[in-house]
Tab-separated table of C-alpha atoms in Angstrom:
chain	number	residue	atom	x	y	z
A	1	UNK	CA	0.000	0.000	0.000
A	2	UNK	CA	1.598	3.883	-0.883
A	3	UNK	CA	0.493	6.581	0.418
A	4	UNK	CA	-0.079	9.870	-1.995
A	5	UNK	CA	1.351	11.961	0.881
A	6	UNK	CA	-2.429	13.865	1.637
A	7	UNK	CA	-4.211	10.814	3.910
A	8	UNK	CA	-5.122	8.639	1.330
A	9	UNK	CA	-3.530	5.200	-0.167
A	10	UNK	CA	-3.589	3.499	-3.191
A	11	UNK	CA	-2.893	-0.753	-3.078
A	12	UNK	CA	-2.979	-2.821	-5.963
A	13	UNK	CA	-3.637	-6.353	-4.871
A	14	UNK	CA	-4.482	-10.230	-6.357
A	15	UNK	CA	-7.339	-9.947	-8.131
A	16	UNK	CA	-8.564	-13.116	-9.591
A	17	UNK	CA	-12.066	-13.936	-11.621
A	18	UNK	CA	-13.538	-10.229	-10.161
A	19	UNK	CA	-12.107	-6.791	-11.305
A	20	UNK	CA	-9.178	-4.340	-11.109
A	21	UNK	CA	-9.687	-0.899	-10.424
A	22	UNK	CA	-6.977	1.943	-9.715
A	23	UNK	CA	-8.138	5.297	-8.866
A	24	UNK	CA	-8.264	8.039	-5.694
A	25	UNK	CA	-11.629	9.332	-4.049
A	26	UNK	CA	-12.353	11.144	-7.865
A	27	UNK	CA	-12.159	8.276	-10.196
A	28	UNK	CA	-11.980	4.921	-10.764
A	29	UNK	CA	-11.313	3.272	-13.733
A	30	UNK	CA	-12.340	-0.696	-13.731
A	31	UNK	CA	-11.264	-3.398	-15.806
A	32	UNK	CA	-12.674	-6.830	-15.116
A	33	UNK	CA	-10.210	-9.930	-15.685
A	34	UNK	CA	-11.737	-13.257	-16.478
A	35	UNK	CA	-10.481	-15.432	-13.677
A	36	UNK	CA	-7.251	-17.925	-14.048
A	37	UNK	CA	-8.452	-19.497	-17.526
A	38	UNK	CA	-6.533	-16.276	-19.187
A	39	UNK	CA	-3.055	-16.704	-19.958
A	40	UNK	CA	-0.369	-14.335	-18.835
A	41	UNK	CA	0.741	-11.358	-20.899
A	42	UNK	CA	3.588	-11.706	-23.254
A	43	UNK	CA	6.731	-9.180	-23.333
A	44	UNK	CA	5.457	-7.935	-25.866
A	45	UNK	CA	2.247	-7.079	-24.807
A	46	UNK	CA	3.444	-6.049	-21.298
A	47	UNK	CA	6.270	-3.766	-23.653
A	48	UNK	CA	2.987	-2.591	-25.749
A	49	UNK	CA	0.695	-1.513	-22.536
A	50	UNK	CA	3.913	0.425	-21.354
A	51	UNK	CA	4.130	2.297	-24.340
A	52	UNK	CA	0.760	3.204	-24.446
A	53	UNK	CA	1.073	4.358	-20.641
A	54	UNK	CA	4.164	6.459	-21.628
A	55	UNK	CA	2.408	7.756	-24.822
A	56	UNK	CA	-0.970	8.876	-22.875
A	57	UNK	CA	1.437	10.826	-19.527
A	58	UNK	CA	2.184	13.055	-22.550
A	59	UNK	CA	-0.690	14.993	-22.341
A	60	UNK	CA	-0.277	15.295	-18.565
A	61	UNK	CA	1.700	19.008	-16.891
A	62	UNK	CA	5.301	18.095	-16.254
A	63	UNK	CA	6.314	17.817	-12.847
A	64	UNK	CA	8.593	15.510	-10.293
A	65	UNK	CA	5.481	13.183	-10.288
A	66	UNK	CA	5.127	12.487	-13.767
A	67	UNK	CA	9.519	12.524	-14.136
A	68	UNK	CA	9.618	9.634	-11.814
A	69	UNK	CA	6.710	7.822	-13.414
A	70	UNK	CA	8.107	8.644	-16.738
A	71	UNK	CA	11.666	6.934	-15.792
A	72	UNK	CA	9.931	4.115	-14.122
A	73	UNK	CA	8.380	3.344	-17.751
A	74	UNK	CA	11.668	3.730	-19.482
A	75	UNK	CA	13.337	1.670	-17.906
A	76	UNK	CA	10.856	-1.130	-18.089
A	77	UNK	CA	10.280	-0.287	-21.527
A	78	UNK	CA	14.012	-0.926	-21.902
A	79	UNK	CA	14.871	-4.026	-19.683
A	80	UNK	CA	11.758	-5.478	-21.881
A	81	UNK	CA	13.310	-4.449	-24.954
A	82	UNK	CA	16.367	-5.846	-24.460
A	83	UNK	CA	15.694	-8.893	-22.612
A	84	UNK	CA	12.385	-9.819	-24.925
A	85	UNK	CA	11.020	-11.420	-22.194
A	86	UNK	CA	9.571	-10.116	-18.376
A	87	UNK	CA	12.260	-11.133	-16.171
A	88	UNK	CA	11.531	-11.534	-12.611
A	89	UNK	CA	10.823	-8.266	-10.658
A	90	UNK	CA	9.652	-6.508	-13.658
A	91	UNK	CA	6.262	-6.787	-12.836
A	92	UNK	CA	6.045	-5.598	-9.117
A	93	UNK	CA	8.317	-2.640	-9.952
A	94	UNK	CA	5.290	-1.848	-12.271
A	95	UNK	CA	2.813	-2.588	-10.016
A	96	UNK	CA	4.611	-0.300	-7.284
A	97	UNK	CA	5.154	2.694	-9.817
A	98	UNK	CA	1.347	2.450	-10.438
A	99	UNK	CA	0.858	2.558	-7.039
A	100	UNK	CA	2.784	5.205	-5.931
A	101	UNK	CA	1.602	7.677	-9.325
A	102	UNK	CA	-1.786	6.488	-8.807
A	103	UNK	CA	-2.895	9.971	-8.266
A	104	UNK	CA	-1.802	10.886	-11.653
A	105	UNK	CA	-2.715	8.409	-13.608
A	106	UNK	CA	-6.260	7.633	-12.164
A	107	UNK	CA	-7.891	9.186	-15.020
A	108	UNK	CA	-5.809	7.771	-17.675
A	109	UNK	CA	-7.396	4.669	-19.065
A	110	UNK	CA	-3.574	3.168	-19.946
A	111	UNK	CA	-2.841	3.159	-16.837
A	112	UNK	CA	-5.882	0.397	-16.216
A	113	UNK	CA	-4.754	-1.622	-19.102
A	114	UNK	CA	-1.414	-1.741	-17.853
A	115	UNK	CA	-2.391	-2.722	-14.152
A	116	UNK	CA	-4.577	-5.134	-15.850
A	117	UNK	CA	-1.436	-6.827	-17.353
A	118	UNK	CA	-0.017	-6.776	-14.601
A	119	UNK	CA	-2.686	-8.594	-12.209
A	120	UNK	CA	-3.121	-11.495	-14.682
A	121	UNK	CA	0.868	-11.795	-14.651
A	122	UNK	CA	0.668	-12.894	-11.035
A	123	UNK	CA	-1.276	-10.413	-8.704
């Protein structure tokens, strides 16, 4: 769980067969995920939903927030690059940079798709 620094805290946990949401008190963005049938995401699909992510924080004011999140994505964007495959770690340094930039990204629909990912890769 991460704390946004004004009382509230944003946790991403195991969702399985129910739905994933990530938002603050303002919005909330849900994306159900079909249960444990559903294969896990690919690299490049993982590399794809990071992209989009990095593509949509574009539109967002520049600040130390969205620097850290933007670096964050880089350098997953690069290890999965390189590697071609999502080594171990990958995923819950995603999960936690979601978590801790929730309050910027609630209201960008990426940011669901990519926590999505993320949840059916292992919670």
């Amino acid at each position: 769980m991460e704390s946004n620094g004004d009382g509230s805290s944003i946790s991403i946990g195991d969702v399985s067969g129910s739905a994933f949401s990530i938002g603050g008190d303002q919005n909330t963005n849900t994306v159900n995920h079909g249960g444990t049938a559903e294969a896990a995401p690919g690299a490049e699909e993982l590399l794809e939903a990071v992209r989009e992510l990095r593509a949509a924080l574009v539109r967002l004011p520049r600040g130390p927030e969205r620097s850290g999140l933007d670096s964050a994505l880089d350098e997953a964007a690069g290890e999965l690059e390189e590697a071609g495959e999502i080594r171990p770690g990958l995923p819950a340094r995603l999960r936690g940079a979601l978590e801790r930039w929730a309050p910027l990204v609630e209201s960008v629909s990426a940011a669901t798709a990519l926590g999505e990912l993320l949840v059916s890769w292992g919670g």
